[in-house]
Short mmCIF file of N, CA and C in Angstrom, two decimals:
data_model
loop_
_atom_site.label_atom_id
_atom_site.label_comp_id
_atom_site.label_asym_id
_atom_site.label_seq_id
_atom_site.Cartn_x
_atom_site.Cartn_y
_atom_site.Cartn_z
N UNK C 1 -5.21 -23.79 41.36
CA UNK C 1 -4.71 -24.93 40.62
C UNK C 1 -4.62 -24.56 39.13
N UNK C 2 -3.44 -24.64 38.48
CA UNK C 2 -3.40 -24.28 37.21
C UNK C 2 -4.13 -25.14 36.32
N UNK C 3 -4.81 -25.45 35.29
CA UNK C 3 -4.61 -25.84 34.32
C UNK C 3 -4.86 -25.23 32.86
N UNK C 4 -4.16 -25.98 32.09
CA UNK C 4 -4.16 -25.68 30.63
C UNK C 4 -4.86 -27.05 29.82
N UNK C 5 -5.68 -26.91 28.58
CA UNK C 5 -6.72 -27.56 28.30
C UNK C 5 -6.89 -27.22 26.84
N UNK C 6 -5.85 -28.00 26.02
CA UNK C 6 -5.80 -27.96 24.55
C UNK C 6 -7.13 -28.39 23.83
N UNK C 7 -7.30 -27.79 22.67
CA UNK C 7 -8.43 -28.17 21.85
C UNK C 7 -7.92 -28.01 20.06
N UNK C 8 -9.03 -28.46 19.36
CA UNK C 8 -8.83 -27.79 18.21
C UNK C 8 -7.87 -28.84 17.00
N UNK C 9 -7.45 -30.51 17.98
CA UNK C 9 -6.69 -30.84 16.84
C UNK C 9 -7.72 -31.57 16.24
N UNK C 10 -7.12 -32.72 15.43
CA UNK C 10 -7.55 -33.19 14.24
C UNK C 10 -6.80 -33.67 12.88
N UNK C 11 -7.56 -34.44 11.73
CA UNK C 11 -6.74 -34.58 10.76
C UNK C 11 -7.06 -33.40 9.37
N UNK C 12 -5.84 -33.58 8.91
CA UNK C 12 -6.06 -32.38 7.90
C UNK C 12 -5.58 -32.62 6.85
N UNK C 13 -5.86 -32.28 5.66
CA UNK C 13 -5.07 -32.54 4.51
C UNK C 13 -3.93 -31.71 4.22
N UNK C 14 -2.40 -32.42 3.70
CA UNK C 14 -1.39 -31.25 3.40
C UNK C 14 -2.10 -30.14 2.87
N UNK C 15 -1.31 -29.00 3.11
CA UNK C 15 -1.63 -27.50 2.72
C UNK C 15 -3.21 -26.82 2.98
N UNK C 16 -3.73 -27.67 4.31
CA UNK C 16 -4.69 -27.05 4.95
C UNK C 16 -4.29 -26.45 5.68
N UNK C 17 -5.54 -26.19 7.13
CA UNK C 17 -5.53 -25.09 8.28
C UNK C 17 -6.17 -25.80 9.31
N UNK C 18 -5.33 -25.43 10.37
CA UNK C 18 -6.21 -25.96 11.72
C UNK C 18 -6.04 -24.94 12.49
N UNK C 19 -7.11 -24.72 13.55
CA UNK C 19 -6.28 -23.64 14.67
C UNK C 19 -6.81 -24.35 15.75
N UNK C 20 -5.69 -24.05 16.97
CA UNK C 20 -5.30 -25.02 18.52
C UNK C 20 -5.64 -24.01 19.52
N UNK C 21 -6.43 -24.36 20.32
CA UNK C 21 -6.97 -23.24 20.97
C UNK C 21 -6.24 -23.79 22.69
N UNK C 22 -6.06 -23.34 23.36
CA UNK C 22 -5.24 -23.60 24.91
C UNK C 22 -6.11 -22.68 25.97
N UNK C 23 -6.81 -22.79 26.73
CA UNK C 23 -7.86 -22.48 27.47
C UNK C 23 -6.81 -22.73 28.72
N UNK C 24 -6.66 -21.25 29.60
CA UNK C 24 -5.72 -21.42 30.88
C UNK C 24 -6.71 -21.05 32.15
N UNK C 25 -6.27 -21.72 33.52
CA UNK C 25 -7.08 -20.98 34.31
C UNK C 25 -6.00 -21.28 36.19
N UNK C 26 -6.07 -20.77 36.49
CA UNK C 26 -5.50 -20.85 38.18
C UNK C 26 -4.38 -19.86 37.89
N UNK C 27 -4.33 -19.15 37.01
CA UNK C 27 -3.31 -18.15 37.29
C UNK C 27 -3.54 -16.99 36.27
N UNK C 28 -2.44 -15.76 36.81
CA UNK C 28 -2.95 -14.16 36.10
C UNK C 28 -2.47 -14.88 34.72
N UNK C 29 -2.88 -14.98 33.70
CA UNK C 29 -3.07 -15.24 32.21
C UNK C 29 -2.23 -14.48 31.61
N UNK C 30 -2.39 -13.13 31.64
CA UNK C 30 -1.79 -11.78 30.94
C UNK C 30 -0.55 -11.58 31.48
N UNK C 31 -0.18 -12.03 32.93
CA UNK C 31 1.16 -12.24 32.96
C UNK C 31 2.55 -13.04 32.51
N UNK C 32 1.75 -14.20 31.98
CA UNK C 32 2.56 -14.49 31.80
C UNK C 32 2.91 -15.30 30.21
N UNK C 33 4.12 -15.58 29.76
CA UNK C 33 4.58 -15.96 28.39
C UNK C 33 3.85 -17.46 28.31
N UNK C 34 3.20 -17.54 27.08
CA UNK C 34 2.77 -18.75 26.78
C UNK C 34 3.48 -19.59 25.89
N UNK C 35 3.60 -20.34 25.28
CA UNK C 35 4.21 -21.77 24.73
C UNK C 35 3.47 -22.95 24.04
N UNK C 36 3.92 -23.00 22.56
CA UNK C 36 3.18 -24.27 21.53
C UNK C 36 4.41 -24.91 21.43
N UNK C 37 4.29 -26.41 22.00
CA UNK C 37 5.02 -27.30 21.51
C UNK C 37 4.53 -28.48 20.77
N UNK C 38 5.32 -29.81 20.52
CA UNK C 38 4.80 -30.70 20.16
C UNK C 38 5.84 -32.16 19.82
N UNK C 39 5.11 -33.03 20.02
CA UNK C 39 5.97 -34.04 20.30
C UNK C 39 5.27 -35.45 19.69
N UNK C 40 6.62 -36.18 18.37
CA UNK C 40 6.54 -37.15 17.60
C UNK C 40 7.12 -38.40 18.37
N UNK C 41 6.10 -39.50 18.76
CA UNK C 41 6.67 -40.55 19.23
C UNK C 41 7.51 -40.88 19.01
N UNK C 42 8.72 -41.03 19.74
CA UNK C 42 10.11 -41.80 19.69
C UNK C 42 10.93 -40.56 19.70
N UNK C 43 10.72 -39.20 19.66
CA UNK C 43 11.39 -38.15 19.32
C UNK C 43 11.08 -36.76 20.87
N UNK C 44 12.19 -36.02 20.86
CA UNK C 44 11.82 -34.93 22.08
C UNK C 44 10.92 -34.10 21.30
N UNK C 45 10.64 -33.44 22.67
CA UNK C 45 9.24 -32.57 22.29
C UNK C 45 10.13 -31.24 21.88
N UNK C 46 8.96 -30.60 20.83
CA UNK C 46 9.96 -29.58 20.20
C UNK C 46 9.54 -28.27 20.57
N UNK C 47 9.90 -27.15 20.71
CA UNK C 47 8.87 -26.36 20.93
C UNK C 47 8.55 -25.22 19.45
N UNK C 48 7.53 -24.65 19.20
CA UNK C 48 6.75 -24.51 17.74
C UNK C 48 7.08 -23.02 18.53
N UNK C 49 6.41 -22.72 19.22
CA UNK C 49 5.72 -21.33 18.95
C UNK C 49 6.02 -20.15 20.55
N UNK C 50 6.30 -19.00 20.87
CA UNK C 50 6.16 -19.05 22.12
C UNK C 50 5.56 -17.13 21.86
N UNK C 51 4.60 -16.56 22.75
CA UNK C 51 4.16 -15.44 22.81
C UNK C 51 4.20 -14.95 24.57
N UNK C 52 4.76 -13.22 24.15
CA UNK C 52 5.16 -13.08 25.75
C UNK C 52 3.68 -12.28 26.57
N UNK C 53 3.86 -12.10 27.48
CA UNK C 53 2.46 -11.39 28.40
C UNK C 53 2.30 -10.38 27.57
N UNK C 54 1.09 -10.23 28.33
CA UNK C 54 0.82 -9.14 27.64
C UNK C 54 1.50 -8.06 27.44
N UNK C 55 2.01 -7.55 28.24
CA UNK C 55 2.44 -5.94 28.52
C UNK C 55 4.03 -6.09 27.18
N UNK C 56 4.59 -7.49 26.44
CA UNK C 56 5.62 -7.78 26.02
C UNK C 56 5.69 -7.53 24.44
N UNK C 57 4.29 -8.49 23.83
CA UNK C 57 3.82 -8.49 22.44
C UNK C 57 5.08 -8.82 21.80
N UNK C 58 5.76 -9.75 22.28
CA UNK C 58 7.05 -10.65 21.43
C UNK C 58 6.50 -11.90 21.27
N UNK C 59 6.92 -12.26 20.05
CA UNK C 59 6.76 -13.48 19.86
C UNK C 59 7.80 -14.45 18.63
N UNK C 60 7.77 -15.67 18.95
CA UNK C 60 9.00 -15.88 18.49
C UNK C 60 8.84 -17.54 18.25
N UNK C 61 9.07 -18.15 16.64
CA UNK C 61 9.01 -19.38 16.34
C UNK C 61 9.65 -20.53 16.00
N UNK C 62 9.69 -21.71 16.19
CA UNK C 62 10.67 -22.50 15.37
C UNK C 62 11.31 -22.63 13.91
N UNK C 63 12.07 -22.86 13.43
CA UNK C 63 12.51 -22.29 12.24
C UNK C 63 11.66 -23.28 11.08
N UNK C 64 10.99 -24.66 11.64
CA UNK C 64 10.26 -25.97 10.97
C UNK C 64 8.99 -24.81 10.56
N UNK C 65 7.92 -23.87 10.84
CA UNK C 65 6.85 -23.69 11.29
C UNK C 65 6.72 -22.28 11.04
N UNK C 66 8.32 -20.98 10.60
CA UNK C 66 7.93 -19.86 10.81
C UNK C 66 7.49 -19.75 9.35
N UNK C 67 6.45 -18.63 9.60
CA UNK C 67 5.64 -18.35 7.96
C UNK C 67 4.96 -18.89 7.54
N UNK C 68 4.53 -19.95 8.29
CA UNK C 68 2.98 -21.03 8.15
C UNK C 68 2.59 -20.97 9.33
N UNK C 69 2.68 -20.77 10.68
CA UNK C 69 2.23 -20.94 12.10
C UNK C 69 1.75 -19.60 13.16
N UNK C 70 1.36 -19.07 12.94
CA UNK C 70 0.93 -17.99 14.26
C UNK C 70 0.58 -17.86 15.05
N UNK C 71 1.38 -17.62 16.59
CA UNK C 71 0.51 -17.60 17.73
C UNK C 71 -0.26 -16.29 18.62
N UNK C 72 -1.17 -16.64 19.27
CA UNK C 72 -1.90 -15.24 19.46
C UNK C 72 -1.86 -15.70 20.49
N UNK C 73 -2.75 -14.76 21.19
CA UNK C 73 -3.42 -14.46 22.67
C UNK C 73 -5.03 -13.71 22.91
N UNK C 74 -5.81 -14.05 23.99
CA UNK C 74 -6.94 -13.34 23.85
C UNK C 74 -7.18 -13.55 25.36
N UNK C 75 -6.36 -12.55 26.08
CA UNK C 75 -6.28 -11.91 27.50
C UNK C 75 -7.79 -11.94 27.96
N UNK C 76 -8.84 -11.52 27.47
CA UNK C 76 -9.80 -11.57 28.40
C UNK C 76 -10.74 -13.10 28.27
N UNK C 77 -9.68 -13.96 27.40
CA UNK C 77 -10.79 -15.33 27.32
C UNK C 77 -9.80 -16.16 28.09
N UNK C 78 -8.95 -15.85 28.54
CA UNK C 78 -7.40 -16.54 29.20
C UNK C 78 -6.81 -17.82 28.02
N UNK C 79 -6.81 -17.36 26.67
CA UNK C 79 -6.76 -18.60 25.84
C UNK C 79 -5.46 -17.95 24.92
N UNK C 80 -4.55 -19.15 24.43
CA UNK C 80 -3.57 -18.66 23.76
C UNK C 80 -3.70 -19.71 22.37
N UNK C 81 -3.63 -19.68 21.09
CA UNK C 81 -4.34 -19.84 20.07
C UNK C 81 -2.93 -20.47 19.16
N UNK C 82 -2.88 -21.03 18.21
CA UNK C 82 -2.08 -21.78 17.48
C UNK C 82 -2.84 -22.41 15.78
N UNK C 83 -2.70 -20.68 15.03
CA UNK C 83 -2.89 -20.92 13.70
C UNK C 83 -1.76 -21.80 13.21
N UNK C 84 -2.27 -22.57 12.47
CA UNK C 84 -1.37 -23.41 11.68
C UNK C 84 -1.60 -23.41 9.90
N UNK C 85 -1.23 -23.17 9.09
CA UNK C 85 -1.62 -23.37 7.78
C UNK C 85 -0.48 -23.38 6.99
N UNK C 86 -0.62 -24.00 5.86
CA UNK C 86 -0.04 -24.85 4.72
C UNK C 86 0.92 -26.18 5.26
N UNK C 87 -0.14 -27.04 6.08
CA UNK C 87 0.29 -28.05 6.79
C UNK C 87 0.99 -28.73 6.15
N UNK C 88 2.09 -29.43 6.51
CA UNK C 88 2.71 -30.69 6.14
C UNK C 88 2.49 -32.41 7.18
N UNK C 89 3.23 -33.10 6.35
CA UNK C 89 3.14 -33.94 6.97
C UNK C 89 3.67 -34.27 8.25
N UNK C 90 4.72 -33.49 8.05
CA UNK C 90 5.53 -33.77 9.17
C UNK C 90 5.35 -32.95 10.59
N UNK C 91 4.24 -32.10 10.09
CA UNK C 91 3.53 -31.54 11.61
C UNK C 91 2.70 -32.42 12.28
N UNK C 92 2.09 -33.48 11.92
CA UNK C 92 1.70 -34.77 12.69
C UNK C 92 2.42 -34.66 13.75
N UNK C 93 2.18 -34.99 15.02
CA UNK C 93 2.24 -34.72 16.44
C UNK C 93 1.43 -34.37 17.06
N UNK C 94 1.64 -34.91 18.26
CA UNK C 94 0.96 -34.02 19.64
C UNK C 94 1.04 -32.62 19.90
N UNK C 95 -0.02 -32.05 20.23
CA UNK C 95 0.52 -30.33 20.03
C UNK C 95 0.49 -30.00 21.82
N UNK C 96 0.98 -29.50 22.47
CA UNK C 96 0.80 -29.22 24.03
C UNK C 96 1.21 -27.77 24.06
N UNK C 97 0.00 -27.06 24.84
CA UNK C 97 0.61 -25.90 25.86
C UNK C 97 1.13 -25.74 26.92
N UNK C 98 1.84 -24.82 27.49
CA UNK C 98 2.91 -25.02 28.20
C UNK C 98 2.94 -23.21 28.77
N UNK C 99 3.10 -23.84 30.52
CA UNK C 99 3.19 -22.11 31.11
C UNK C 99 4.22 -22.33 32.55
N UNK C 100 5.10 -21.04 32.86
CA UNK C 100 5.36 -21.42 34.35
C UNK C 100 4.56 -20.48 34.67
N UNK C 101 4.70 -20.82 36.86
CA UNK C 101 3.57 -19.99 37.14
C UNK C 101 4.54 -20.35 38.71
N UNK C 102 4.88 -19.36 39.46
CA UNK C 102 5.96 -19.62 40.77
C UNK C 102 6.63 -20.49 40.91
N UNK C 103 7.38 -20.47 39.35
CA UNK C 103 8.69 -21.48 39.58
C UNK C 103 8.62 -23.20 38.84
N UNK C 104 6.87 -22.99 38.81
CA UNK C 104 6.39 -24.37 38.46
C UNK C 104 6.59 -24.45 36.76
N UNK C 105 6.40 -25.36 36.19
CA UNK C 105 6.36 -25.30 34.63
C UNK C 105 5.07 -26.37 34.63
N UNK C 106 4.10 -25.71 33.53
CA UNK C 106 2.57 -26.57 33.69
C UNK C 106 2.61 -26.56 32.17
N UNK C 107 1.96 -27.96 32.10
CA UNK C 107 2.00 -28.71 30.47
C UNK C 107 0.27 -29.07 30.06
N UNK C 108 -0.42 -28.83 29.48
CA UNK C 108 -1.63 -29.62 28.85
C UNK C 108 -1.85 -31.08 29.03
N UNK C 109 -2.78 -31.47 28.38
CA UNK C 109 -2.87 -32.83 28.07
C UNK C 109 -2.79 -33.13 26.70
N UNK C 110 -2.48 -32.26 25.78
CA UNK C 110 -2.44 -32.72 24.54
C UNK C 110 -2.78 -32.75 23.58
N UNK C 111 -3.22 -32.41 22.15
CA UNK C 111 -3.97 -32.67 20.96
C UNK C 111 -2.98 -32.97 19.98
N UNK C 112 -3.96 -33.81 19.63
CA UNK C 112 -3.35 -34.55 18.45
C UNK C 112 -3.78 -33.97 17.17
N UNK C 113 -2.31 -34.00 15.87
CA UNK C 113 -2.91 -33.35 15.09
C UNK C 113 -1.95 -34.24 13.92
N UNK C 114 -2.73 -34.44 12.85
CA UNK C 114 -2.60 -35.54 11.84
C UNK C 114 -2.56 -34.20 10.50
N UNK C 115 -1.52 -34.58 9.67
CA UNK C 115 -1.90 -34.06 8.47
C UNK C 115 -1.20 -35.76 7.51
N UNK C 116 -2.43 -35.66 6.78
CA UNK C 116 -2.67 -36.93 5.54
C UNK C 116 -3.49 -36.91 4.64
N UNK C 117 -3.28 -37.11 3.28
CA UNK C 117 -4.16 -37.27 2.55
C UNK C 117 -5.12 -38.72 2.38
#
């Protein structure tokens, strides 16, 4: 049974740092490409961030997020990671991870992440 199991949000002040941690488990981890999205009520979900298996080491970002956002990986903790810094406001949203796994596409439950002074 797959799941994925966001952590790490919170509120922050503009031009802080948060990091989003995504804890995976029911499937090979290192195989496969992981995914940071996020989604503003009333609006589609966008996607932020995406890093490929291991064996790939591509990675590739939204144009809102590149040069403030980094995503990693840490293959032997099965967790895929979501630095964020020099926050704005407008990164307020839900942050979700996101994986396929035989065809399936598997989503988190969610963290919420506030930037406000």
């Amino acid at each position: 049974q797959v799941q994925l199991v966001e952590s790490g949000g919170g509120l922050v002040q503009p031009g802080g740092s948060l990091r989003l941690s995504c804890v995976a488990s029911g499937f090979t981890f290192s195989r496969n490409a992981m995914y940071w999205y996020r989604q503003i009520p009333g609006k589609e979900r966008e996607r932020v961030a995406l890093i490929s298996n291991a064996a790939g080491g591509y990675t590739d970002y939204g144009t809102s997020v590149k040069g403030r956002f980094t995503i990693s990986r840490d293959n032997a903790k099965n967790t895929v990671y979501l630095q964020m810094n020099s926050m704005k406001p407008e990164d307020t949203a839900v942050y979700y991870c996101r994986t396929t796994w035989s065809g399936t596409e598997y989503w988190g439950q969610g963290t919420q992440v506030t930037v406000s002074s």
